[in-house]
């Protein structure tokens, strides 16, 4: 299945693993790349440019196929060493970078000069057009269904993807709600060149997270996510749990007066406790509505082959038959 994304990234299948905090390690990225997709290492999870460099080399020892690095630009009291991360990515010959968060322009120029392909994650058409203008090679269009930060416009992918197709010249991948062969075919029909999966890849055997996390995704339905930090205009979709309910109670109680400090106990430092130690009720961790479509924990290769094979059958079978009637 060849698309503009497979050609741009040099991959076999139009499937990208999104950058995920405390999930995007070498093991995860290598498994996806080995199966023909594009695996992604999450830079900020590693904590320093030096640790990122070591993780890149670890991944390279596990696969000879292309993989990328996610670099998210987020507001912080003590900003990460972004120039250091960019230098590490370039020095270690990473072919693809997924940027997210704030405007990535400061990183795009040196990355592009070094021949690195840049995909920027966007939650609106206007942001996607800005990414195109500053030189990004592709964008990941994130619908309201997605886990993590869906933006503040609340536009789902059935609308957002065709709008992006109408406006963009560069390739784009669909992110949010992607889980199976139906997701891939629908995304392609709506104008995308592939799909980006996050939550679905957490529920795989190779995902380097606690089994409690995988089990929670399996047990969740499409009704089991919550939106937090809406009053702060930093909305995040997370899996419902006791910590999240405490956070939401605080937001309801304080209303427009709520600050990040008020909810910090259920947000700050939560990821390692959840992903590494399986403490499922300590607070908020990103999860998409797509959890409602996940009912098994396959290997990454089994998942990707099932999606691609099923998509081909769906296109050649049911859809072709409908067109011929």
PDB file of C-alpha atoms in Angstrom:
ATOM      1  CA  UNK A   1       0.000   0.000   0.000  1.00  0.00           C
ATOM      2  CA  UNK A   2       1.932   3.005  -1.306  1.00  0.00           C
ATOM      3  CA  UNK A   3       1.002   6.555  -0.344  1.00  0.00           C
ATOM      4  CA  UNK A   4       2.778   9.896  -0.216  1.00  0.00           C
ATOM      5  CA  UNK A   5       3.700   9.117   3.399  1.00  0.00           C
ATOM      6  CA  UNK A   6       5.306   5.746   2.656  1.00  0.00           C
ATOM      7  CA  UNK A   7       7.328   7.393  -0.121  1.00  0.00           C
ATOM      8  CA  UNK A   8       8.321  10.387   2.034  1.00  0.00           C
ATOM      9  CA  UNK A   9       9.400   8.323   5.038  1.00  0.00           C
ATOM     10  CA  UNK A  10      10.777   5.276   3.236  1.00  0.00           C
ATOM     11  CA  UNK A  11       8.465   2.850   5.049  1.00  0.00           C
ATOM     12  CA  UNK A  12       6.459  -0.152   3.897  1.00  0.00           C
ATOM     13  CA  UNK A  13       3.076   0.582   5.471  1.00  0.00           C
ATOM     14  CA  UNK A  14       1.325   3.953   6.013  1.00  0.00           C
ATOM     15  CA  UNK A  15       1.249   3.506   9.799  1.00  0.00           C
ATOM     16  CA  UNK A  16       3.102   5.739  12.269  1.00  0.00           C
ATOM     17  CA  UNK A  17       3.490   5.230  16.014  1.00  0.00           C
ATOM     18  CA  UNK A  18       2.932   8.558  17.709  1.00  0.00           C
ATOM     19  CA  UNK A  19       5.269   9.934  20.345  1.00  0.00           C
ATOM     20  CA  UNK A  20       4.071   8.865  23.790  1.00  0.00           C
ATOM     21  CA  UNK A  21       5.449   9.828  27.192  1.00  0.00           C
ATOM     22  CA  UNK A  22       7.063   6.862  28.986  1.00  0.00           C
ATOM     23  CA  UNK A  23       6.050   4.577  26.089  1.00  0.00           C
ATOM     24  CA  UNK A  24       8.219   5.758  23.187  1.00  0.00           C
ATOM     25  CA  UNK A  25      11.407   3.902  24.053  1.00  0.00           C
ATOM     26  CA  UNK A  26      13.691   2.003  21.671  1.00  0.00           C
ATOM     27  CA  UNK A  27      11.800  -1.271  22.181  1.00  0.00           C
ATOM     28  CA  UNK A  28       8.525   0.247  21.026  1.00  0.00           C
ATOM     29  CA  UNK A  29       9.981   2.204  18.113  1.00  0.00           C
ATOM     30  CA  UNK A  30      12.051  -0.712  16.809  1.00  0.00           C
ATOM     31  CA  UNK A  31       9.088  -3.101  16.921  1.00  0.00           C
ATOM     32  CA  UNK A  32       6.942  -0.745  14.829  1.00  0.00           C
ATOM     33  CA  UNK A  33       9.705  -0.029  12.329  1.00  0.00           C
ATOM     34  CA  UNK A  34      10.606  -3.710  11.994  1.00  0.00           C
ATOM     35  CA  UNK A  35       6.958  -4.429  11.175  1.00  0.00           C
ATOM     36  CA  UNK A  36       7.022  -1.887   8.329  1.00  0.00           C
ATOM     37  CA  UNK A  37       5.650   1.224  10.021  1.00  0.00           C
ATOM     38  CA  UNK A  38       7.494   4.193  11.501  1.00  0.00           C
ATOM     39  CA  UNK A  39       8.420   3.849  15.165  1.00  0.00           C
ATOM     40  CA  UNK A  40       8.995   6.948  17.286  1.00  0.00           C
ATOM     41  CA  UNK A  41      11.238   7.543  20.322  1.00  0.00           C
ATOM     42  CA  UNK A  42       9.919  10.229  22.694  1.00  0.00           C
ATOM     43  CA  UNK A  43      12.776  12.640  23.414  1.00  0.00           C
ATOM     44  CA  UNK A  44      11.508  14.358  26.554  1.00  0.00           C
ATOM     45  CA  UNK A  45      10.874  11.013  28.271  1.00  0.00           C
ATOM     46  CA  UNK A  46      14.627  10.357  28.189  1.00  0.00           C
ATOM     47  CA  UNK A  47      15.362  13.501  30.200  1.00  0.00           C
ATOM     48  CA  UNK A  48      18.519  14.760  28.458  1.00  0.00           C
ATOM     49  CA  UNK A  49      20.084  14.978  24.988  1.00  0.00           C
ATOM     50  CA  UNK A  50      22.754  12.501  26.079  1.00  0.00           C
ATOM     51  CA  UNK A  51      20.194   9.909  27.166  1.00  0.00           C
ATOM     52  CA  UNK A  52      18.289  10.450  23.914  1.00  0.00           C
ATOM     53  CA  UNK A  53      21.483   9.763  21.955  1.00  0.00           C
ATOM     54  CA  UNK A  54      21.967   6.484  23.800  1.00  0.00           C
ATOM     55  CA  UNK A  55      18.349   5.475  23.152  1.00  0.00           C
ATOM     56  CA  UNK A  56      18.718   6.265  19.442  1.00  0.00           C
ATOM     57  CA  UNK A  57      21.768   4.010  19.222  1.00  0.00           C
ATOM     58  CA  UNK A  58      19.931   1.294  21.154  1.00  0.00           C
ATOM     59  CA  UNK A  59      17.076   1.479  18.647  1.00  0.00           C
ATOM     60  CA  UNK A  60      19.493   1.406  15.719  1.00  0.00           C
ATOM     61  CA  UNK A  61      20.962  -1.819  17.094  1.00  0.00           C
ATOM     62  CA  UNK A  62      17.448  -3.314  17.086  1.00  0.00           C
ATOM     63  CA  UNK A  63      16.375  -2.290  13.570  1.00  0.00           C
ATOM     64  CA  UNK A  64      17.971  -1.200  10.313  1.00  0.00           C
ATOM     65  CA  UNK A  65      14.703   0.386   9.159  1.00  0.00           C
ATOM     66  CA  UNK A  66      13.763   4.085   9.470  1.00  0.00           C
ATOM     67  CA  UNK A  67      12.555   5.351  12.834  1.00  0.00           C
ATOM     68  CA  UNK A  68      11.937   8.823  14.193  1.00  0.00           C
ATOM     69  CA  UNK A  69      12.057  10.971  17.318  1.00  0.00           C
ATOM     70  CA  UNK A  70       9.210  12.952  18.864  1.00  0.00           C
ATOM     71  CA  UNK A  71      10.179  16.391  20.164  1.00  0.00           C
ATOM     72  CA  UNK A  72       7.347  18.240  21.917  1.00  0.00           C
ATOM     73  CA  UNK A  73       7.629  21.960  22.612  1.00  0.00           C
ATOM     74  CA  UNK A  74       5.746  22.570  25.831  1.00  0.00           C
ATOM     75  CA  UNK A  75       5.522  25.510  28.239  1.00  0.00           C
ATOM     76  CA  UNK A  76       7.710  24.809  31.280  1.00  0.00           C
ATOM     77  CA  UNK A  77       9.152  26.630  34.279  1.00  0.00           C
ATOM     78  CA  UNK A  78      12.519  25.078  33.413  1.00  0.00           C
ATOM     79  CA  UNK A  79      12.504  24.539  29.628  1.00  0.00           C
ATOM     80  CA  UNK A  80      14.284  21.454  28.306  1.00  0.00           C
ATOM     81  CA  UNK A  81      17.533  21.811  26.367  1.00  0.00           C
ATOM     82  CA  UNK A  82      15.784  21.969  23.009  1.00  0.00           C
ATOM     83  CA  UNK A  83      18.910  22.996  21.013  1.00  0.00           C
ATOM     84  CA  UNK A  84      20.717  20.059  22.598  1.00  0.00           C
ATOM     85  CA  UNK A  85      17.972  17.640  21.594  1.00  0.00           C
ATOM     86  CA  UNK A  86      18.006  18.988  18.026  1.00  0.00           C
ATOM     87  CA  UNK A  87      21.794  18.586  17.810  1.00  0.00           C
ATOM     88  CA  UNK A  88      21.543  15.034  19.126  1.00  0.00           C
ATOM     89  CA  UNK A  89      18.892  14.132  16.546  1.00  0.00           C
ATOM     90  CA  UNK A  90      21.036  15.529  13.747  1.00  0.00           C
ATOM     91  CA  UNK A  91      24.330  14.086  15.020  1.00  0.00           C
ATOM     92  CA  UNK A  92      22.838  10.606  15.314  1.00  0.00           C
ATOM     93  CA  UNK A  93      21.384  10.653  11.818  1.00  0.00           C
ATOM     94  CA  UNK A  94      17.692  10.317  12.710  1.00  0.00           C
ATOM     95  CA  UNK A  95      15.749  10.605   9.424  1.00  0.00           C
ATOM     96  CA  UNK A  96      12.362  11.772  10.763  1.00  0.00           C
ATOM     97  CA  UNK A  97      11.201  14.028  13.613  1.00  0.00           C
ATOM     98  CA  UNK A  98       7.642  14.371  14.875  1.00  0.00           C
ATOM     99  CA  UNK A  99       7.193  17.781  16.493  1.00  0.00           C
ATOM    100  CA  UNK A 100       4.239  18.670  18.699  1.00  0.00           C
ATOM    101  CA  UNK A 101       3.020  21.333  21.074  1.00  0.00           C
ATOM    102  CA  UNK A 102       3.997  24.928  20.359  1.00  0.00           C
ATOM    103  CA  UNK A 103       5.291  26.345  17.068  1.00  0.00           C
ATOM    104  CA  UNK A 104       8.301  24.188  16.036  1.00  0.00           C
ATOM    105  CA  UNK A 105       9.838  26.798  13.715  1.00  0.00           C
ATOM    106  CA  UNK A 106      13.021  27.170  15.805  1.00  0.00           C
ATOM    107  CA  UNK A 107      13.757  23.485  15.250  1.00  0.00           C
ATOM    108  CA  UNK A 108      12.526  23.109  11.674  1.00  0.00           C
ATOM    109  CA  UNK A 109      15.300  25.210  10.117  1.00  0.00           C
ATOM    110  CA  UNK A 110      18.303  23.237  11.473  1.00  0.00           C
ATOM    111  CA  UNK A 111      16.520  19.899  11.057  1.00  0.00           C
ATOM    112  CA  UNK A 112      15.623  20.591   7.439  1.00  0.00           C
ATOM    113  CA  UNK A 113      19.133  21.867   6.741  1.00  0.00           C
ATOM    114  CA  UNK A 114      20.417  18.493   7.955  1.00  0.00           C
ATOM    115  CA  UNK A 115      18.028  16.590   5.682  1.00  0.00           C
ATOM    116  CA  UNK A 116      15.655  15.487   8.455  1.00  0.00           C
ATOM    117  CA  UNK A 117      11.986  15.080   7.506  1.00  0.00           C
ATOM    118  CA  UNK A 118       9.679  16.983   9.885  1.00  0.00           C
ATOM    119  CA  UNK A 119       6.088  15.980  10.700  1.00  0.00           C
ATOM    120  CA  UNK A 120       4.215  18.433  12.926  1.00  0.00           C
ATOM    121  CA  UNK A 121       1.198  17.383  14.967  1.00  0.00           C
ATOM    122  CA  UNK A 122      -1.763  19.754  14.513  1.00  0.00           C
ATOM    123  CA  UNK A 123      -5.268  19.918  15.937  1.00  0.00           C
ATOM    124  CA  UNK A 124      -6.669  22.395  13.424  1.00  0.00           C
ATOM    125  CA  UNK A 125      -6.418  23.233   9.739  1.00  0.00           C
ATOM    126  CA  UNK A 126      -5.013  26.694  10.502  1.00  0.00           C
ATOM    127  CA  UNK A 127      -2.150  25.185  12.479  1.00  0.00           C
ATOM    128  CA  UNK A 128      -1.540  22.646   9.711  1.00  0.00           C
ATOM    129  CA  UNK A 129      -1.312  25.437   7.156  1.00  0.00           C
ATOM    130  CA  UNK A 130       1.169  27.266   9.391  1.00  0.00           C
ATOM    131  CA  UNK A 131       3.265  24.092   9.626  1.00  0.00           C
ATOM    132  CA  UNK A 132       3.210  23.856   5.844  1.00  0.00           C
ATOM    133  CA  UNK A 133       4.316  27.489   5.519  1.00  0.00           C
ATOM    134  CA  UNK A 134       7.308  27.086   7.848  1.00  0.00           C
ATOM    135  CA  UNK A 135       8.585  24.116   5.868  1.00  0.00           C
ATOM    136  CA  UNK A 136       7.281  20.957   7.549  1.00  0.00           C
ATOM    137  CA  UNK A 137       7.312  18.004   5.177  1.00  0.00           C
ATOM    138  CA  UNK A 138       4.047  16.565   6.498  1.00  0.00           C
ATOM    139  CA  UNK A 139       1.556  17.000   9.320  1.00  0.00           C
ATOM    140  CA  UNK A 140      -0.288  14.688  11.674  1.00  0.00           C
ATOM    141  CA  UNK A 141      -3.874  15.914  11.911  1.00  0.00           C
ATOM    142  CA  UNK A 142      -5.255  15.224  15.397  1.00  0.00           C
ATOM    143  CA  UNK A 143      -9.013  14.930  15.761  1.00  0.00           C
ATOM    144  CA  UNK A 144     -11.006  15.589  18.937  1.00  0.00           C
ATOM    145  CA  UNK A 145     -11.136  11.834  19.630  1.00  0.00           C
ATOM    146  CA  UNK A 146      -7.407  11.620  20.264  1.00  0.00           C
ATOM    147  CA  UNK A 147      -5.685  10.814  23.508  1.00  0.00           C
ATOM    148  CA  UNK A 148      -3.544  13.631  24.877  1.00  0.00           C
ATOM    149  CA  UNK A 149      -4.100  17.213  23.770  1.00  0.00           C
ATOM    150  CA  UNK A 150      -6.901  17.649  21.183  1.00  0.00           C
ATOM    151  CA  UNK A 151      -6.717  21.451  21.094  1.00  0.00           C
ATOM    152  CA  UNK A 152      -9.624  23.715  21.903  1.00  0.00           C
ATOM    153  CA  UNK A 153     -11.734  23.570  18.722  1.00  0.00           C
ATOM    154  CA  UNK A 154     -13.345  20.154  19.402  1.00  0.00           C
ATOM    155  CA  UNK A 155     -13.518  19.129  15.728  1.00  0.00           C
ATOM    156  CA  UNK A 156     -13.675  15.343  15.146  1.00  0.00           C
ATOM    157  CA  UNK A 157     -11.835  13.611  12.328  1.00  0.00           C
ATOM    158  CA  UNK A 158     -14.893  13.060  10.109  1.00  0.00           C
ATOM    159  CA  UNK A 159     -14.795  16.830   9.569  1.00  0.00           C
ATOM    160  CA  UNK A 160     -11.167  17.692  10.251  1.00  0.00           C
ATOM    161  CA  UNK A 161      -9.572  15.235   7.815  1.00  0.00           C
ATOM    162  CA  UNK A 162     -11.486  16.267   4.673  1.00  0.00           C
ATOM    163  CA  UNK A 163     -10.978  19.915   5.630  1.00  0.00           C
ATOM    164  CA  UNK A 164      -7.241  19.253   5.806  1.00  0.00           C
ATOM    165  CA  UNK A 165      -7.365  17.485   2.442  1.00  0.00           C
ATOM    166  CA  UNK A 166      -9.092  20.513   0.934  1.00  0.00           C
ATOM    167  CA  UNK A 167      -6.447  22.943   2.185  1.00  0.00           C
ATOM    168  CA  UNK A 168      -3.070  21.215   2.380  1.00  0.00           C
ATOM    169  CA  UNK A 169      -0.528  20.518  -0.332  1.00  0.00           C
ATOM    170  CA  UNK A 170       1.816  18.438   1.832  1.00  0.00           C
ATOM    171  CA  UNK A 171       1.007  14.851   2.914  1.00  0.00           C
ATOM    172  CA  UNK A 172      -0.805  14.290   6.193  1.00  0.00           C
ATOM    173  CA  UNK A 173      -1.620  11.398   8.475  1.00  0.00           C
ATOM    174  CA  UNK A 174      -4.782  10.923  10.529  1.00  0.00           C
ATOM    175  CA  UNK A 175      -4.404  10.787  14.297  1.00  0.00           C
ATOM    176  CA  UNK A 176      -7.101  10.125  16.872  1.00  0.00           C
ATOM    177  CA  UNK A 177      -9.495   7.182  16.801  1.00  0.00           C
ATOM    178  CA  UNK A 178      -7.210   4.985  14.685  1.00  0.00           C
ATOM    179  CA  UNK A 179      -7.193   1.293  15.641  1.00  0.00           C
ATOM    180  CA  UNK A 180      -7.839  -1.154  12.815  1.00  0.00           C
ATOM    181  CA  UNK A 181      -8.317  -1.753   9.091  1.00  0.00           C
ATOM    182  CA  UNK A 182     -11.525   0.286   9.082  1.00  0.00           C
ATOM    183  CA  UNK A 183      -9.647   3.240  10.541  1.00  0.00           C
ATOM    184  CA  UNK A 184      -7.006   3.067   7.817  1.00  0.00           C
ATOM    185  CA  UNK A 185      -9.502   2.778   4.950  1.00  0.00           C
ATOM    186  CA  UNK A 186     -11.656   5.581   6.346  1.00  0.00           C
ATOM    187  CA  UNK A 187      -8.630   7.854   6.812  1.00  0.00           C
ATOM    188  CA  UNK A 188      -7.500   7.235   3.240  1.00  0.00           C
ATOM    189  CA  UNK A 189     -11.033   7.863   1.954  1.00  0.00           C
ATOM    190  CA  UNK A 190     -11.139  11.179   3.845  1.00  0.00           C
ATOM    191  CA  UNK A 191      -7.917  12.332   2.176  1.00  0.00           C
ATOM    192  CA  UNK A 192      -5.153  11.284   4.574  1.00  0.00           C
ATOM    193  CA  UNK A 193      -2.018   9.474   3.441  1.00  0.00           C
ATOM    194  CA  UNK A 194      -1.803   7.162   6.449  1.00  0.00           C
ATOM    195  CA  UNK A 195      -2.606   6.855  10.126  1.00  0.00           C
ATOM    196  CA  UNK A 196      -0.916   7.662  13.433  1.00  0.00           C
ATOM    197  CA  UNK A 197      -1.705   5.384  16.390  1.00  0.00           C
ATOM    198  CA  UNK A 198      -0.908   5.950  20.045  1.00  0.00           C
ATOM    199  CA  UNK A 199      -3.326   4.231  22.412  1.00  0.00           C
ATOM    200  CA  UNK A 200      -3.632   1.190  20.124  1.00  0.00           C
ATOM    201  CA  UNK A 201       0.154   0.647  20.233  1.00  0.00           C
ATOM    202  CA  UNK A 202       0.187   0.774  24.051  1.00  0.00           C
ATOM    203  CA  UNK A 203      -1.980  -2.352  24.028  1.00  0.00           C
ATOM    204  CA  UNK A 204       0.666  -4.510  22.333  1.00  0.00           C
ATOM    205  CA  UNK A 205       3.031  -7.082  23.755  1.00  0.00           C
ATOM    206  CA  UNK A 206       6.149  -5.035  23.049  1.00  0.00           C
ATOM    207  CA  UNK A 207       4.861  -1.809  24.641  1.00  0.00           C
ATOM    208  CA  UNK A 208       7.241  -1.148  27.581  1.00  0.00           C
ATOM    209  CA  UNK A 209       4.506  -0.359  30.111  1.00  0.00           C
ATOM    210  CA  UNK A 210       3.057  -2.127  33.146  1.00  0.00           C
ATOM    211  CA  UNK A 211       0.482  -4.828  32.426  1.00  0.00           C
ATOM    212  CA  UNK A 212      -2.055  -2.866  34.477  1.00  0.00           C
ATOM    213  CA  UNK A 213      -1.962  -0.151  31.807  1.00  0.00           C
ATOM    214  CA  UNK A 214      -2.655  -2.578  28.992  1.00  0.00           C
ATOM    215  CA  UNK A 215      -5.442  -4.229  30.974  1.00  0.00           C
ATOM    216  CA  UNK A 216      -7.044  -0.839  31.706  1.00  0.00           C
ATOM    217  CA  UNK A 217      -7.178  -0.048  27.989  1.00  0.00           C
ATOM    218  CA  UNK A 218      -8.723  -3.446  27.222  1.00  0.00           C
ATOM    219  CA  UNK A 219     -11.386  -2.970  29.886  1.00  0.00           C
ATOM    220  CA  UNK A 220     -12.233   0.620  28.856  1.00  0.00           C
ATOM    221  CA  UNK A 221     -15.050   1.593  26.530  1.00  0.00           C
ATOM    222  CA  UNK A 222     -15.381   4.649  24.326  1.00  0.00           C
ATOM    223  CA  UNK A 223     -17.180   6.312  27.262  1.00  0.00           C
ATOM    224  CA  UNK A 224     -14.287   5.967  29.700  1.00  0.00           C
ATOM    225  CA  UNK A 225     -12.121   8.971  28.832  1.00  0.00           C
ATOM    226  CA  UNK A 226     -12.349  12.409  30.406  1.00  0.00           C
ATOM    227  CA  UNK A 227     -11.261  15.907  29.380  1.00  0.00           C
ATOM    228  CA  UNK A 228      -9.128  17.676  31.971  1.00  0.00           C
ATOM    229  CA  UNK A 229      -7.537  21.148  32.157  1.00  0.00           C
ATOM    230  CA  UNK A 230     -10.258  22.708  30.019  1.00  0.00           C
ATOM    231  CA  UNK A 231     -10.417  25.802  32.262  1.00  0.00           C
ATOM    232  CA  UNK A 232      -6.665  26.261  31.642  1.00  0.00           C
ATOM    233  CA  UNK A 233      -7.135  25.948  27.863  1.00  0.00           C
ATOM    234  CA  UNK A 234      -4.691  23.065  27.905  1.00  0.00           C
ATOM    235  CA  UNK A 235      -7.262  20.321  27.373  1.00  0.00           C
ATOM    236  CA  UNK A 236      -6.081  16.734  27.672  1.00  0.00           C
ATOM    237  CA  UNK A 237      -8.044  13.532  27.045  1.00  0.00           C
ATOM    238  CA  UNK A 238      -7.189  10.941  29.680  1.00  0.00           C
ATOM    239  CA  UNK A 239      -8.502   7.619  30.955  1.00  0.00           C
ATOM    240  CA  UNK A 240     -10.991   7.925  33.792  1.00  0.00           C
ATOM    241  CA  UNK A 241      -9.724   6.819  37.197  1.00  0.00           C
ATOM    242  CA  UNK A 242      -9.947   7.894  40.843  1.00  0.00           C
ATOM    243  CA  UNK A 243      -7.165  10.458  40.469  1.00  0.00           C
ATOM    244  CA  UNK A 244      -8.816  12.003  37.433  1.00  0.00           C
ATOM    245  CA  UNK A 245     -12.132  12.238  39.274  1.00  0.00           C
ATOM    246  CA  UNK A 246     -10.375  14.066  42.136  1.00  0.00           C
ATOM    247  CA  UNK A 247      -8.870  16.466  39.599  1.00  0.00           C
ATOM    248  CA  UNK A 248     -12.224  17.118  37.924  1.00  0.00           C
ATOM    249  CA  UNK A 249     -13.828  17.736  41.311  1.00  0.00           C
ATOM    250  CA  UNK A 250     -11.184  20.377  41.995  1.00  0.00           C
ATOM    251  CA  UNK A 251     -11.857  22.016  38.623  1.00  0.00           C
ATOM    252  CA  UNK A 252     -15.605  22.086  39.288  1.00  0.00           C
ATOM    253  CA  UNK A 253     -15.118  23.495  42.760  1.00  0.00           C
ATOM    254  CA  UNK A 254     -12.725  26.294  41.732  1.00  0.00           C
ATOM    255  CA  UNK A 255     -14.179  27.002  38.293  1.00  0.00           C
ATOM    256  CA  UNK A 256     -12.380  29.772  36.444  1.00  0.00           C
ATOM    257  CA  UNK A 257     -10.101  30.371  39.426  1.00  0.00           C
ATOM    258  CA  UNK A 258      -8.361  26.992  39.108  1.00  0.00           C
ATOM    259  CA  UNK A 259      -4.597  27.032  38.538  1.00  0.00           C
ATOM    260  CA  UNK A 260      -2.176  24.313  37.543  1.00  0.00           C
ATOM    261  CA  UNK A 261      -0.898  24.201  41.118  1.00  0.00           C
ATOM    262  CA  UNK A 262      -4.391  23.219  42.289  1.00  0.00           C
ATOM    263  CA  UNK A 263      -4.370  20.059  40.157  1.00  0.00           C
ATOM    264  CA  UNK A 264      -0.642  19.326  40.189  1.00  0.00           C
ATOM    265  CA  UNK A 265      -0.961  16.351  42.591  1.00  0.00           C
ATOM    266  CA  UNK A 266      -2.912  14.456  39.910  1.00  0.00           C
ATOM    267  CA  UNK A 267      -0.759  15.622  36.968  1.00  0.00           C
ATOM    268  CA  UNK A 268       2.875  16.287  37.909  1.00  0.00           C
ATOM    269  CA  UNK A 269       5.094  13.209  38.041  1.00  0.00           C
ATOM    270  CA  UNK A 270       2.221  10.825  37.370  1.00  0.00           C
ATOM    271  CA  UNK A 271       3.491   9.107  34.218  1.00  0.00           C
ATOM    272  CA  UNK A 272       6.324   7.010  35.666  1.00  0.00           C
ATOM    273  CA  UNK A 273       4.065   5.860  38.505  1.00  0.00           C
ATOM    274  CA  UNK A 274       1.425   4.718  36.015  1.00  0.00           C
ATOM    275  CA  UNK A 275       3.488   3.419  33.107  1.00  0.00           C
ATOM    276  CA  UNK A 276       6.330   1.837  35.073  1.00  0.00           C
ATOM    277  CA  UNK A 277       4.680   0.797  38.334  1.00  0.00           C
ATOM    278  CA  UNK A 278       1.041   0.305  37.329  1.00  0.00           C
ATOM    279  CA  UNK A 279      -0.473   2.679  39.912  1.00  0.00           C
ATOM    280  CA  UNK A 280      -3.651   3.214  37.974  1.00  0.00           C
ATOM    281  CA  UNK A 281      -5.497   5.672  40.231  1.00  0.00           C
ATOM    282  CA  UNK A 282      -2.786   8.238  40.979  1.00  0.00           C
ATOM    283  CA  UNK A 283      -3.793  10.688  38.285  1.00  0.00           C
ATOM    284  CA  UNK A 284      -4.083  11.616  34.631  1.00  0.00           C
ATOM    285  CA  UNK A 285      -2.520   9.777  31.708  1.00  0.00           C
ATOM    286  CA  UNK A 286      -3.399  10.214  28.055  1.00  0.00           C
ATOM    287  CA  UNK A 287      -5.771   7.743  26.434  1.00  0.00           C
ATOM    288  CA  UNK A 288      -7.949   8.077  23.357  1.00  0.00           C
ATOM    289  CA  UNK A 289     -11.614   7.214  22.866  1.00  0.00           C
ATOM    290  CA  UNK A 290     -10.283   4.476  20.591  1.00  0.00           C
ATOM    291  CA  UNK A 291      -9.908   2.345  23.733  1.00  0.00           C
ATOM    292  CA  UNK A 292     -13.466   1.265  22.969  1.00  0.00           C
ATOM    293  CA  UNK A 293     -12.205  -0.504  19.841  1.00  0.00           C
ATOM    294  CA  UNK A 294      -9.342  -2.362  21.522  1.00  0.00           C
ATOM    295  CA  UNK A 295     -10.023  -5.897  22.753  1.00  0.00           C
ATOM    296  CA  UNK A 296      -6.709  -7.740  22.504  1.00  0.00           C
ATOM    297  CA  UNK A 297      -2.963  -7.393  23.041  1.00  0.00           C
ATOM    298  CA  UNK A 298      -1.234  -8.629  19.869  1.00  0.00           C
ATOM    299  CA  UNK A 299       2.396  -8.262  18.897  1.00  0.00           C
ATOM    300  CA  UNK A 300       3.146  -5.088  16.960  1.00  0.00           C
ATOM    301  CA  UNK A 301       3.773  -7.119  13.804  1.00  0.00           C
ATOM    302  CA  UNK A 302       0.474  -8.985  14.164  1.00  0.00           C
ATOM    303  CA  UNK A 303      -1.359  -5.687  14.627  1.00  0.00           C
ATOM    304  CA  UNK A 304       0.182  -3.937  11.636  1.00  0.00           C
ATOM    305  CA  UNK A 305      -0.204  -6.925   9.323  1.00  0.00           C
ATOM    306  CA  UNK A 306      -3.810  -7.338  10.437  1.00  0.00           C
ATOM    307  CA  UNK A 307      -4.564  -3.672   9.730  1.00  0.00           C
ATOM    308  CA  UNK A 308      -2.917  -3.587   6.317  1.00  0.00           C
ATOM    309  CA  UNK A 309      -4.215  -6.981   5.216  1.00  0.00           C
ATOM    310  CA  UNK A 310      -7.702  -6.192   6.460  1.00  0.00           C
ATOM    311  CA  UNK A 311      -7.668  -2.810   4.711  1.00  0.00           C
ATOM    312  CA  UNK A 312      -6.783  -4.407   1.391  1.00  0.00           C
ATOM    313  CA  UNK A 313      -9.560  -6.967   1.818  1.00  0.00           C
ATOM    314  CA  UNK A 314     -12.042  -4.254   2.730  1.00  0.00           C
ATOM    315  CA  UNK A 315     -11.142  -2.133  -0.290  1.00  0.00           C
ATOM    316  CA  UNK A 316     -11.095  -5.029  -2.760  1.00  0.00           C
ATOM    317  CA  UNK A 317     -14.055  -6.830  -1.230  1.00  0.00           C
ATOM    318  CA  UNK A 318     -16.885  -4.893   0.322  1.00  0.00           C
ATOM    319  CA  UNK A 319     -16.137  -1.475  -1.201  1.00  0.00           C
ATOM    320  CA  UNK A 320     -15.428  -2.789  -4.695  1.00  0.00           C
ATOM    321  CA  UNK A 321     -18.609  -4.869  -4.572  1.00  0.00           C
ATOM    322  CA  UNK A 322     -20.616  -1.808  -3.552  1.00  0.00           C
ATOM    323  CA  UNK A 323     -19.174   0.194  -6.457  1.00  0.00           C
ATOM    324  CA  UNK A 324     -20.102  -2.540  -8.926  1.00  0.00           C
ATOM    325  CA  UNK A 325     -23.750  -2.867  -7.891  1.00  0.00           C
TER     326      UNK A 325
END
